[in-house]
CSV table of C-alpha atoms in Angstrom, one decimal:
chain,number,residue,atom,x,y,z
A,73,MET,CA,6.3,23.1,15.1
A,74,LEU,CA,3.5,24.1,12.2
A,75,ASN,CA,0.8,26.9,12.9
A,76,LEU,CA,-1.7,28.0,10.7
A,77,LEU,CA,-0.8,32.1,12.5
A,78,ASN,CA,2.8,31.9,11.7
A,79,LEU,CA,2.9,30.2,8.3
A,80,PRO,CA,4.4,32.1,5.4
A,81,LYS,CA,2.3,34.0,2.9
A,82,SER,CA,3.7,32.4,0.1
A,83,ILE,CA,2.4,29.1,1.3
A,84,GLN,CA,-1.0,29.3,-0.4
A,85,HIS,CA,-2.5,25.5,-0.1
A,86,ARG,CA,-3.9,25.8,3.2
A,87,PRO,CA,-7.3,25.0,5.3
A,88,LEU,CA,-9.7,27.7,4.1
A,89,TYR,CA,-12.8,26.6,6.0
A,90,GLY,CA,-13.9,26.4,9.3
A,91,ARG,CA,-12.3,23.2,10.8
A,92,GLN,CA,-14.8,23.7,14.1
A,93,LYS,CA,-17.4,22.8,11.9
A,94,ILE,CA,-15.9,19.7,10.4
A,95,THR,CA,-17.4,16.0,12.0
A,96,SER,CA,-15.5,13.1,12.3
A,97,ARG,CA,-17.6,11.2,9.5
A,98,ILE,CA,-14.5,9.0,9.0
A,99,VAL,CA,-12.7,6.8,11.0
A,100,HIS,CA,-9.5,5.5,9.6
A,101,LEU,CA,-7.5,2.7,10.6
A,102,GLY,CA,-3.7,3.0,10.3
A,103,PHE,CA,-2.5,7.0,10.3
A,104,GLY,CA,0.6,6.1,8.1
A,105,ALA,CA,2.5,7.8,5.4
A,106,PHE,CA,0.4,7.0,2.1
A,107,HIS,CA,-3.2,8.3,4.0
A,108,ARG,CA,-1.4,11.5,5.5
A,109,ALA,CA,-0.9,11.7,1.6
A,110,HIS,CA,-3.4,10.3,-0.4
A,111,GLN,CA,-7.0,10.1,1.4
A,112,ALA,CA,-7.1,12.5,4.2
A,113,LEU,CA,-5.2,15.4,1.4
A,114,LEU,CA,-8.4,14.2,-0.9
A,115,THR,CA,-10.5,15.1,1.6
A,116,ASP,CA,-8.9,18.4,2.6
A,117,ARG,CA,-9.0,19.5,-1.2
A,118,LEU,CA,-12.6,18.2,-1.0
A,119,LEU,CA,-13.9,20.5,2.5
A,120,ASN,CA,-11.4,23.2,0.3
A,121,LYS,CA,-14.1,23.3,-2.0
A,122,GLY,CA,-16.8,24.3,0.8
A,123,SER,CA,-19.3,21.9,0.0
A,124,CYS,CA,-19.1,19.4,2.9
A,125,ASP,CA,-18.1,18.6,6.3
A,126,TRP,CA,-16.5,15.0,5.9
A,127,GLY,CA,-13.6,15.1,8.5
A,128,ILE,CA,-11.6,12.4,9.9
A,129,CYS,CA,-10.8,11.1,13.5
A,130,GLU,CA,-7.4,9.0,13.2
A,131,VAL,CA,-7.0,5.8,15.1
A,132,ASN,CA,-3.7,3.7,15.7
A,133,ILE,CA,-4.7,0.7,17.2
A,134,VAL,CA,-0.2,-0.7,17.2
A,135,GLY,CA,2.2,1.8,17.3
A,136,GLY,CA,2.6,5.5,16.1
A,137,GLU,CA,2.3,7.0,19.5
A,138,GLU,CA,5.0,9.2,18.5
A,139,LEU,CA,3.1,10.5,14.7
A,140,ILE,CA,-0.5,11.1,17.1
A,141,ASN,CA,1.6,13.0,19.8
A,142,GLU,CA,3.0,15.2,17.4
A,143,ILE,CA,0.3,16.0,15.8
A,144,ARG,CA,-2.3,16.6,18.5
A,145,LYS,CA,0.2,19.2,19.2
A,146,GLN,CA,-0.4,21.5,16.1
A,147,ASP,CA,-3.6,21.0,16.1
A,148,HIS,CA,-3.9,17.6,13.7
A,149,LEU,CA,-2.6,19.8,11.2
A,150,TYR,CA,0.1,18.7,8.8
A,151,THR,CA,2.4,19.6,5.4
A,152,VAL,CA,2.4,17.3,2.2
A,153,LEU,CA,5.1,18.7,0.0
A,154,GLU,CA,4.6,17.8,-3.7
A,155,LYS,CA,7.6,17.2,-5.3
A,156,GLY,CA,8.0,17.4,-9.2
A,157,ALA,CA,11.5,16.4,-11.2
A,158,THR,CA,11.6,20.4,-11.0
A,159,SER,CA,9.6,21.9,-8.9
A,160,LYS,CA,7.6,21.3,-4.9
A,161,GLU,CA,4.1,22.8,-3.7
A,162,ALA,CA,3.4,22.7,-0.2
A,163,PHE,CA,-0.3,21.6,1.0
A,164,ILE,CA,-0.8,22.4,5.0
A,165,ILE,CA,-3.7,19.5,5.3
A,166,GLY,CA,-6.8,20.4,8.0
A,167,SER,CA,-9.2,17.1,7.4
A,168,VAL,CA,-7.5,15.6,10.4
A,169,LYS,CA,-10.1,16.1,13.3
A,170,GLU,CA,-9.0,14.9,16.1
A,171,SER,CA,-7.1,10.8,17.0
A,172,LEU,CA,-7.0,8.0,19.6
A,173,LEU,CA,-4.2,6.4,20.4
A,174,ALA,CA,-5.2,2.3,21.7
A,175,PRO,CA,-2.3,2.7,24.3
A,176,THR,CA,-3.5,6.0,25.7
A,177,ASP,CA,-6.8,6.3,25.2
A,178,GLY,CA,-7.8,2.9,25.8
A,179,ILE,CA,-10.0,0.7,23.2
A,180,ASP,CA,-13.5,1.2,24.7
A,181,ALA,CA,-12.7,4.6,23.5
A,182,ILE,CA,-12.1,3.6,20.2
A,183,LEU,CA,-14.5,1.8,19.5
A,184,GLU,CA,-17.5,4.3,20.7
A,185,LYS,CA,-15.9,6.2,18.4
A,186,MET,CA,-16.7,3.7,15.7
A,187,THR,CA,-20.3,3.4,17.0
A,188,ASP,CA,-21.2,6.7,16.8
A,189,PRO,CA,-24.4,7.6,14.5
A,190,VAL,CA,-22.8,10.4,12.7
A,191,VAL,CA,-19.4,7.7,11.9
A,192,GLU,CA,-20.5,7.0,8.1
A,193,ILE,CA,-17.3,5.4,6.9
A,194,VAL,CA,-14.8,3.6,8.3
A,195,SER,CA,-11.4,3.1,6.2
A,196,LEU,CA,-8.1,1.3,6.9
A,197,THR,CA,-4.7,1.6,5.8
A,198,VAL,CA,-3.0,-1.4,8.1
A,199,THR,CA,-0.7,-3.3,4.7
A,200,GLU,CA,-1.7,-6.8,4.0
A,201,LYS,CA,-0.5,-8.4,7.4
A,202,GLY,CA,-3.5,-6.3,9.2
A,203,TYR,CA,-6.1,-8.3,7.8
A,204,CYS,CA,-4.5,-11.4,9.4
A,205,MET,CA,-5.4,-13.3,6.3
A,206,LEU,CA,-4.4,-17.4,5.3
A,207,PRO,CA,-1.5,-16.6,3.2
A,208,SER,CA,-3.4,-18.3,0.6
A,209,GLY,CA,-6.3,-15.3,0.8
A,210,ALA,CA,-8.7,-18.3,1.3
A,211,GLY,CA,-10.0,-16.7,4.5
A,212,LEU,CA,-9.0,-15.4,8.1
A,213,ASP,CA,-6.6,-17.0,9.9
A,214,LEU,CA,-7.9,-18.4,12.7
A,215,ASN,CA,-4.5,-19.5,14.2
A,216,ASN,CA,-3.4,-15.7,13.8
A,217,ALA,CA,-2.1,-15.0,17.7
A,218,LEU,CA,-4.1,-11.5,17.5
A,219,ILE,CA,-7.5,-13.4,16.0
A,220,LYS,CA,-7.2,-15.9,19.0
A,221,THR,CA,-6.8,-13.0,21.7
A,222,ASP,CA,-9.8,-11.0,20.0
A,223,LEU,CA,-12.0,-14.7,19.9
A,224,ALA,CA,-11.1,-15.0,23.9
A,225,ASN,CA,-11.6,-11.6,24.5
A,226,PRO,CA,-13.9,-9.8,21.8
A,227,THR,CA,-14.8,-6.7,23.8
A,228,LYS,CA,-10.8,-5.4,23.9
A,229,PRO,CA,-9.9,-6.3,20.6
A,230,MET,CA,-6.0,-6.3,19.4
A,231,SER,CA,-6.5,-6.5,15.6
A,232,ALA,CA,-7.9,-4.3,13.1
A,233,PRO,CA,-10.6,-6.8,11.8
A,234,GLY,CA,-11.2,-7.3,15.9
A,235,VAL,CA,-12.1,-3.9,16.4
A,236,ILE,CA,-14.1,-3.4,13.2
A,237,VAL,CA,-16.5,-6.4,14.0
A,238,GLU,CA,-16.4,-5.3,17.7
A,239,ALA,CA,-17.8,-2.2,16.0
A,240,LEU,CA,-20.3,-3.5,14.2
A,241,TYR,CA,-21.4,-5.7,16.8
A,242,ARG,CA,-22.2,-2.3,18.9
A,243,ARG,CA,-23.8,-0.6,16.4
A,244,MET,CA,-26.4,-3.7,15.5
A,245,GLN,CA,-27.1,-4.1,19.7
A,246,ARG,CA,-27.8,-0.3,19.9
A,247,GLY,CA,-30.1,-0.4,16.6
A,248,LEU,CA,-27.8,1.6,14.6
A,249,LYS,CA,-27.1,1.5,10.8
A,250,SER,CA,-23.5,0.1,9.8
A,251,PHE,CA,-21.1,1.7,8.5
A,252,THR,CA,-18.8,1.7,4.8
A,253,ALA,CA,-15.7,-0.5,5.7
A,254,LEU,CA,-13.3,1.2,3.0
A,255,SER,CA,-9.6,-0.7,2.7
A,256,CYS,CA,-7.5,1.4,1.2
A,257,ASP,CA,-4.6,-0.7,1.4
A,258,ASN,CA,-2.9,-1.6,-1.9
A,259,ILE,CA,-3.8,-5.5,-2.4
A,260,PRO,CA,-6.3,-6.9,-4.8
A,261,GLU,CA,-10.1,-6.7,-4.3
A,262,ASN,CA,-9.0,-4.9,-1.2
A,263,GLY,CA,-12.8,-4.6,-0.5
A,264,LEU,CA,-13.3,-8.5,-0.5
A,265,VAL,CA,-10.3,-9.7,1.3
A,266,LEU,CA,-11.7,-6.8,3.8
A,267,LYS,CA,-14.8,-8.6,3.8
A,268,LYS,CA,-13.8,-12.4,4.1
A,269,ALA,CA,-11.8,-11.1,6.9
A,270,ILE,CA,-14.8,-9.5,8.6
A,271,LEU,CA,-17.0,-12.1,8.3
A,272,GLY,CA,-14.6,-15.0,9.1
A,273,LEU,CA,-14.3,-13.4,12.5
A,274,ALA,CA,-18.0,-12.2,12.7
A,275,ASN,CA,-19.0,-16.1,11.8
A,276,ALA,CA,-16.6,-17.5,14.6
A,277,ARG,CA,-17.9,-15.4,17.3
A,278,ASP,CA,-21.6,-15.7,16.4
A,279,PRO,CA,-23.1,-16.5,13.1
A,280,GLN,CA,-26.2,-13.8,14.0
A,281,LEU,CA,-23.9,-11.4,13.7
A,282,ALA,CA,-22.2,-12.8,10.7
A,283,ASN,CA,-25.2,-12.5,8.6
A,284,TRP,CA,-26.0,-9.1,10.1
A,285,ILE,CA,-23.0,-7.5,9.0
A,286,GLU,CA,-23.6,-9.0,5.4
A,287,SER,CA,-26.8,-7.7,5.0
A,288,ASN,CA,-26.0,-4.3,6.0
A,289,THR,CA,-22.2,-3.8,5.5
A,290,THR,CA,-20.7,-2.8,2.1
A,291,PHE,CA,-16.8,-3.6,2.0
A,292,PRO,CA,-16.0,-1.3,-2.1
A,293,CYS,CA,-12.7,-2.0,-3.4
A,294,THR,CA,-10.4,0.6,-4.3
A,295,MET,CA,-7.4,1.5,-6.8
A,296,VAL,CA,-5.0,3.6,-4.9
A,297,ASP,CA,-2.1,5.4,-6.4
A,298,ARG,CA,0.5,7.7,-5.3
A,299,ILE,CA,4.4,7.3,-4.7
A,300,VAL,CA,5.1,8.0,-1.0
A,301,PRO,CA,8.5,7.8,0.2
A,302,ALA,CA,9.0,7.3,3.9
A,303,ALA,CA,9.7,10.0,5.6
A,304,THR,CA,13.6,10.8,6.5
A,305,SER,CA,15.7,13.4,8.5
A,306,GLU,CA,16.7,14.6,4.8
A,307,THR,CA,12.8,15.3,3.9
A,308,LEU,CA,11.5,16.6,7.2
A,309,THR,CA,14.3,19.3,7.4
A,310,GLU,CA,13.1,20.4,3.4
A,311,ILE,CA,10.1,20.8,4.7
A,312,GLU,CA,10.8,23.2,7.6
A,313,ASP,CA,12.9,25.3,4.9
A,314,THR,CA,9.6,25.1,2.4
A,315,LEU,CA,7.5,26.6,6.1
A,316,GLY,CA,10.2,29.2,6.5
A,317,GLY,CA,11.5,27.4,9.4
A,318,MET,CA,8.5,26.1,10.8
A,319,PHE,CA,9.6,22.6,11.6
A,320,ASP,CA,6.7,20.1,10.9
A,321,PRO,CA,7.9,16.3,12.6
A,322,CYS,CA,4.2,15.0,10.8
A,323,GLY,CA,5.6,16.1,7.5
A,324,ILE,CA,5.5,13.9,4.1
A,325,ALA,CA,6.6,14.1,0.7
A,326,CYS,CA,5.2,12.4,-2.4
A,327,GLU,CA,5.6,13.2,-5.8
A,328,PRO,CA,2.7,14.8,-7.8
A,329,PHE,CA,0.3,12.8,-9.3
A,330,ILE,CA,-2.4,10.8,-7.7
A,331,GLN,CA,-5.2,8.6,-8.3
A,332,TRP,CA,-7.8,7.1,-6.4
A,333,VAL,CA,-10.6,4.5,-8.1
A,334,ILE,CA,-13.2,3.8,-5.7
A,335,GLU,CA,-16.3,0.9,-6.5
A,336,ASP,CA,-19.1,3.1,-5.6
A,337,ASN,CA,-20.7,1.0,-3.2
A,338,PHE,CA,-21.8,2.7,0.1
A,339,VAL,CA,-24.1,2.0,2.5
A,340,THR,CA,-25.0,5.3,3.3
A,341,ASN,CA,-23.5,8.9,2.3
A,342,ARG,CA,-19.8,9.5,0.9
A,343,PRO,CA,-18.0,12.5,0.4
A,344,ASN,CA,-17.6,13.6,-3.7
A,345,TRP,CA,-14.1,12.4,-3.9
A,346,ASN,CA,-14.6,13.0,-7.4
A,347,GLU,CA,-14.7,16.5,-7.3
A,348,VAL,CA,-11.3,16.6,-6.7
A,349,GLY,CA,-10.2,13.8,-9.1
A,350,ALA,CA,-11.1,10.5,-7.2
A,351,GLU,CA,-13.1,8.3,-10.3
A,352,PHE,CA,-16.1,6.2,-8.6
A,353,VAL,CA,-16.8,2.8,-10.7
A,354,ASP,CA,-18.7,-0.1,-10.8
A,355,ASN,CA,-15.5,-2.3,-11.2
A,356,VAL,CA,-12.0,-1.7,-10.1
A,357,VAL,CA,-10.6,-5.1,-10.8
A,358,PRO,CA,-9.2,-4.0,-14.3
A,359,TYR,CA,-8.0,-0.3,-12.7
A,360,GLU,CA,-6.3,-2.3,-9.8
A,361,GLU,CA,-4.5,-5.6,-12.3
A,362,MET,CA,-2.8,-2.0,-14.3
A,363,LYS,CA,-1.6,-0.6,-11.1
A,364,LEU,CA,-0.3,-3.8,-9.1
A,365,ARG,CA,1.1,-5.3,-12.3
A,366,MET,CA,2.5,-2.3,-14.2
A,367,LEU,CA,2.8,0.1,-11.1
A,368,ASN,CA,4.2,-2.4,-8.5
A,369,GLY,CA,5.8,-5.4,-10.6
A,370,SER,CA,7.9,-2.9,-12.4
A,371,HIS,CA,8.5,-1.0,-8.8
A,372,SER,CA,9.3,-4.8,-7.5
A,373,PHE,CA,11.5,-6.0,-10.3
A,374,LEU,CA,13.9,-3.0,-9.7
A,375,ALA,CA,14.2,-2.8,-5.9
A,376,TYR,CA,15.7,-6.2,-6.2
A,377,LEU,CA,17.1,-5.8,-9.4
A,378,GLY,CA,18.5,-2.3,-8.0
A,379,TYR,CA,19.2,-2.9,-4.3
A,380,LEU,CA,21.5,-5.8,-5.4
A,381,ALA,CA,23.5,-3.6,-7.9
A,382,GLY,CA,23.8,-0.7,-4.9
A,383,TYR,CA,21.2,1.6,-6.4
A,384,GLU,CA,20.1,3.3,-3.3
A,385,HIS,CA,17.0,4.4,-5.0
A,386,ILE,CA,14.9,3.8,-7.7
A,387,ASN,CA,15.6,6.9,-9.7
A,388,ASP,CA,19.1,6.0,-9.6
A,389,CYS,CA,17.7,2.7,-11.5
A,390,MET,CA,16.5,4.8,-14.3
A,391,ASN,CA,19.5,6.5,-14.8
A,392,ASP,CA,21.0,3.0,-16.1
A,393,VAL,CA,19.6,2.9,-19.1
A,394,ASN,CA,19.6,-1.0,-19.1
A,395,TYR,CA,17.0,-1.4,-16.7
A,396,LYS,CA,14.9,1.9,-17.5
A,397,LYS,CA,14.9,-0.1,-21.0
A,398,ALA,CA,14.3,-3.7,-19.1
A,399,THR,CA,11.7,-1.9,-17.2
A,400,LEU,CA,9.8,-0.6,-20.0
A,401,THR,CA,10.0,-3.9,-22.1
A,402,LEU,CA,8.4,-5.8,-18.5
A,403,MET,CA,5.5,-3.3,-18.9
A,404,MET,CA,4.6,-3.4,-22.3
A,405,GLN,CA,5.4,-6.4,-23.4
A,406,GLN,CA,5.1,-9.1,-20.2
A,407,GLN,CA,2.6,-6.9,-17.9
A,408,ALA,CA,0.1,-5.1,-20.2
A,409,PRO,CA,-0.5,-8.3,-22.3
A,410,THR,CA,-2.2,-9.8,-19.2
A,411,LEU,CA,-4.4,-6.8,-18.7
A,412,HIS,CA,-8.4,-6.4,-19.5
A,413,VAL,CA,-8.3,-2.3,-19.6
A,414,PRO,CA,-11.6,0.1,-19.9
A,415,SER,CA,-11.2,1.3,-23.5
A,416,HIS,CA,-10.2,4.9,-22.5
A,417,VAL,CA,-7.3,3.7,-21.0
A,418,ASN,CA,-3.9,3.8,-23.3
A,419,LEU,CA,-1.0,1.3,-21.6
A,420,GLN,CA,1.7,2.8,-23.8
A,421,GLN,CA,0.6,6.5,-22.3
A,422,TYR,CA,0.9,5.0,-19.0
A,423,ALA,CA,4.1,3.0,-19.1
A,424,ASN,CA,5.3,6.1,-20.2
A,425,GLN,CA,3.8,8.0,-17.5
A,426,LEU,CA,5.2,5.4,-15.2
A,427,ILE,CA,9.1,5.6,-16.4
A,428,GLU,CA,8.6,9.6,-16.1
A,429,ARG,CA,7.3,9.0,-12.8
A,430,PHE,CA,10.3,6.4,-11.5
A,431,SER,CA,12.8,9.2,-12.9
A,432,ASN,CA,11.6,11.7,-10.9
A,433,PRO,CA,15.0,12.7,-9.1
A,434,SER,CA,13.4,14.8,-5.7
A,435,LEU,CA,11.5,11.5,-4.4
A,436,LYS,CA,14.6,9.8,-3.5
A,437,HIS,CA,12.3,6.6,-3.1
A,438,LYS,CA,14.6,3.9,-1.9
A,439,THR,CA,14.7,0.3,-3.5
A,440,TRP,CA,15.0,-1.8,0.0
A,441,GLN,CA,12.0,0.0,1.1
A,442,ILE,CA,10.1,-1.1,-1.6
A,443,ALA,CA,11.3,-4.7,-1.5
A,444,MET,CA,10.1,-5.3,2.1
A,445,ASP,CA,7.5,-7.9,2.3
A,446,GLY,CA,8.1,-9.9,-0.4
A,447,THR,CA,6.5,-12.9,0.2
A,448,GLN,CA,3.3,-10.8,0.0
A,449,LYS,CA,3.9,-9.0,-3.1
A,450,LEU,CA,5.0,-11.5,-5.8
A,451,PRO,CA,2.0,-13.5,-6.1
A,452,GLN,CA,-0.1,-10.5,-7.1
A,453,ARG,CA,2.9,-8.4,-8.6
A,454,ILE,CA,4.4,-10.8,-10.6
A,455,LEU,CA,3.5,-14.4,-10.6
A,456,ASP,CA,0.0,-13.9,-11.5
A,457,SER,CA,1.3,-12.7,-15.1
A,458,ILE,CA,3.5,-15.8,-15.5
A,459,ARG,CA,0.7,-17.6,-14.5
A,460,TRP,CA,-1.0,-16.1,-18.0
A,461,HIS,CA,2.2,-16.6,-19.7
A,462,ILE,CA,2.3,-20.2,-19.1
A,463,LYS,CA,-1.7,-20.7,-19.8
A,464,ASN,CA,-1.1,-18.6,-23.5
A,465,GLY,CA,2.6,-20.1,-24.5
A,466,SER,CA,4.1,-16.7,-24.4
A,467,ASP,CA,7.7,-14.7,-23.3
A,468,PHE,CA,7.9,-13.7,-19.4
A,469,SER,CA,11.9,-13.9,-18.6
A,470,LEU,CA,12.1,-10.5,-17.2
A,471,LEU,CA,9.1,-11.6,-14.9
A,472,ALA,CA,10.9,-14.7,-14.1
A,473,LEU,CA,14.1,-12.4,-13.7
A,474,GLY,CA,12.2,-10.9,-11.0
A,475,VAL,CA,11.9,-13.7,-9.2
A,476,ALA,CA,15.0,-14.6,-9.6
A,477,SER,CA,16.5,-11.1,-8.1
A,478,TRP,CA,14.0,-11.8,-5.1
A,479,MET,CA,15.4,-15.2,-4.7
A,480,ARG,CA,18.7,-13.2,-4.6
A,481,TYR,CA,17.7,-10.5,-2.0
A,482,VAL,CA,16.7,-13.3,0.0
A,483,GLY,CA,19.8,-14.5,0.5
A,484,GLY,CA,20.9,-11.5,2.6
A,485,ILE,CA,24.3,-10.7,0.9
A,486,ASP,CA,23.7,-8.0,-1.9
A,487,ASP,CA,27.0,-7.9,-5.1
A,488,ASN,CA,29.1,-6.0,-3.0
A,489,ASN,CA,29.1,-8.3,-0.9
A,490,GLN,CA,27.1,-6.6,1.8
A,491,PRO,CA,24.4,-7.5,4.5
A,492,ILE,CA,20.8,-7.1,3.6
A,493,ASP,CA,18.6,-6.2,6.1
A,494,LEU,CA,15.4,-8.3,5.1
A,495,ARG,CA,12.2,-7.7,6.3
A,496,ASP,CA,9.5,-9.9,5.6
A,497,PRO,CA,6.7,-11.6,7.5
A,498,MET,CA,8.0,-14.8,6.4
A,499,SER,CA,11.8,-13.9,7.3
A,500,GLU,CA,12.8,-16.5,9.9
A,501,GLN,CA,11.6,-19.6,7.3
A,502,LEU,CA,13.5,-17.5,4.5
A,503,GLN,CA,16.4,-17.3,6.6
A,504,THR,CA,16.2,-21.1,7.7
A,505,ILE,CA,15.9,-21.7,3.9
A,506,VAL,CA,18.6,-19.8,2.9
A,507,LYS,CA,21.0,-21.5,6.2
A,508,THR,CA,19.7,-25.2,5.3
A,509,SER,CA,20.6,-24.9,1.2
A,510,THR,CA,23.9,-24.1,-0.6
A,511,ASP,CA,23.8,-21.6,-3.4
A,512,GLY,CA,22.5,-22.0,-6.5
A,513,VAL,CA,20.0,-24.6,-7.8
A,514,GLU,CA,19.4,-26.1,-4.3
A,515,ARG,CA,18.8,-22.8,-3.3
A,516,VAL,CA,16.2,-21.8,-6.3
A,517,ASN,CA,14.4,-25.4,-5.5
A,518,ALA,CA,14.2,-24.7,-1.7
A,519,LEU,CA,12.6,-21.7,-2.1
A,520,LEU,CA,10.1,-22.7,-4.7
A,521,ARG,CA,9.0,-25.1,-2.3
A,522,LEU,CA,6.9,-22.1,0.0
A,523,GLU,CA,3.9,-22.8,-1.0
A,524,ALA,CA,2.2,-19.6,0.6
A,525,VAL,CA,4.0,-17.8,-2.5
A,526,PHE,CA,4.3,-20.3,-5.4
A,527,GLY,CA,1.4,-22.2,-4.8
A,528,LEU,CA,1.7,-25.7,-5.8
A,529,ASP,CA,1.8,-25.1,-10.0
A,530,LEU,CA,4.6,-23.1,-10.7
A,531,PRO,CA,6.9,-25.3,-8.3
A,532,ASN,CA,6.3,-28.0,-10.6
A,533,ASN,CA,5.8,-26.1,-14.0
A,534,ALA,CA,9.3,-26.9,-16.0
A,535,LEU,CA,10.0,-23.9,-18.2
A,536,PHE,CA,8.9,-21.8,-15.4
A,537,LYS,CA,11.4,-23.6,-13.2
A,538,GLU,CA,14.2,-23.7,-15.7
A,539,LYS,CA,13.7,-19.5,-16.8
A,540,VAL,CA,13.9,-18.4,-12.8
A,541,THR,CA,16.9,-20.8,-12.3
A,542,ILE,CA,18.8,-19.8,-15.3
A,543,HIS,CA,18.6,-15.8,-14.2
A,544,TYR,CA,19.0,-16.9,-11.1
A,545,LEU,CA,22.4,-18.7,-12.0
A,546,SER,CA,23.3,-15.6,-13.9
A,547,LEU,CA,23.2,-13.6,-11.0
A,548,MET,CA,25.2,-15.4,-9.1
A,549,GLU,CA,27.8,-15.1,-11.8
A,550,TYR,CA,27.8,-11.9,-13.1
A,551,GLY,CA,25.8,-9.8,-10.9
A,552,ALA,CA,22.5,-7.9,-11.3
A,553,LYS,CA,23.8,-4.8,-13.8
A,554,GLN,CA,25.7,-7.2,-16.0
A,555,THR,CA,22.6,-9.2,-16.3
A,556,VAL,CA,20.1,-6.8,-16.7
A,557,SER,CA,22.4,-5.3,-19.7
A,558,ASN,CA,22.8,-8.8,-21.3
A,559,LEU,CA,18.9,-9.3,-21.2
A,560,SER,CA,18.6,-5.4,-22.6
A,561,ASN,CA,20.8,-5.5,-25.5
């Protein structure tokens, strides 16, 4: 178990501040791997500078019981192991002050913590599904089971939007200032998505509450970037070895690279995260589009084509010269032209850096993990770029291959005739389509009818349909490796 008193002296990165003096000014919903290696880590680095007392109260509404129970045994300390291609460094993180778990501590304890006047930021990493939005993104899905439950019993909410709305209602009733609602999820314009979800639920509950929230609460957009693979037993053993035999069940490994761009739009105070590498800006959109299309779009491209070919990790894909070449071409010729980035950003340099990050052999980032939830990811990572190319009459062959490879992946069988464990919010729908369509052109046409993914425009575009179909048939006949090779040479 992690213990600062017995920590080897070789571990130099540890809390240098009095942890008893930090205050839970941030409540974070969704205590997962990414948050531990990103926001909580940067908050710890700021605390180590000695200029603030911003601590975090971690909250899990659904699941995560084991993680919370384990970290409590360690006084809320945990390890982040930054792994470069040839070196690694362990950081002991102390920014987490306390934690709350809905099933055991009760939802009311969570709501009261969020209503505490010292809380100035409620942040969240709950994934796309946690916002309970309509597939089109137009607004909150009022037919979502959790949302219906929250509207029927608003004082006992079960969704992230429900918890935030009830906490804001209590602050309004008590004459308290609002907090800043800070989304750190990897979705486009995440602050606006969160705002739509919160105002949608508040409006359905009480328009007066919605008006108060709109006038008193801010929802900054953020762009977060760090590759954080899911922890495995191998990861935890490596961390244990680094800590001199001290086991940390809450430890996580990640790459050394970290980026956080935040819209500077806070209700009251905020930590000066810019002192430890974050960047406060007026407009996050250009940065987030760059990341979503060049990093995440390439990640999805590699995840489906890599998994189909039998490549377990992203760095395995990078060891295939054709995959590496295709990925760089995808970034620079088919994603970069769709972007409008600030003048100081060099996209060629960014692309080269991404290739280097993807090639890191220490991370073991599974293609299967990245391939999850494709119906939620394809639109912003790949399809929006395709729309740009259609409008501008330019080539989108590799982007179309990315779509075709997703279609092959959801078919449930890889190129080695092994079953695929498909994880997706629309998995039942996808499996029904696969079962009721003949593999080939019919399968492509059936999947294109998923309006929630492709909208109405793309399925009716002859060129898009033709390119995706050609690539799909190539994947059927030749497999992913040969198809990528054919396009790269």
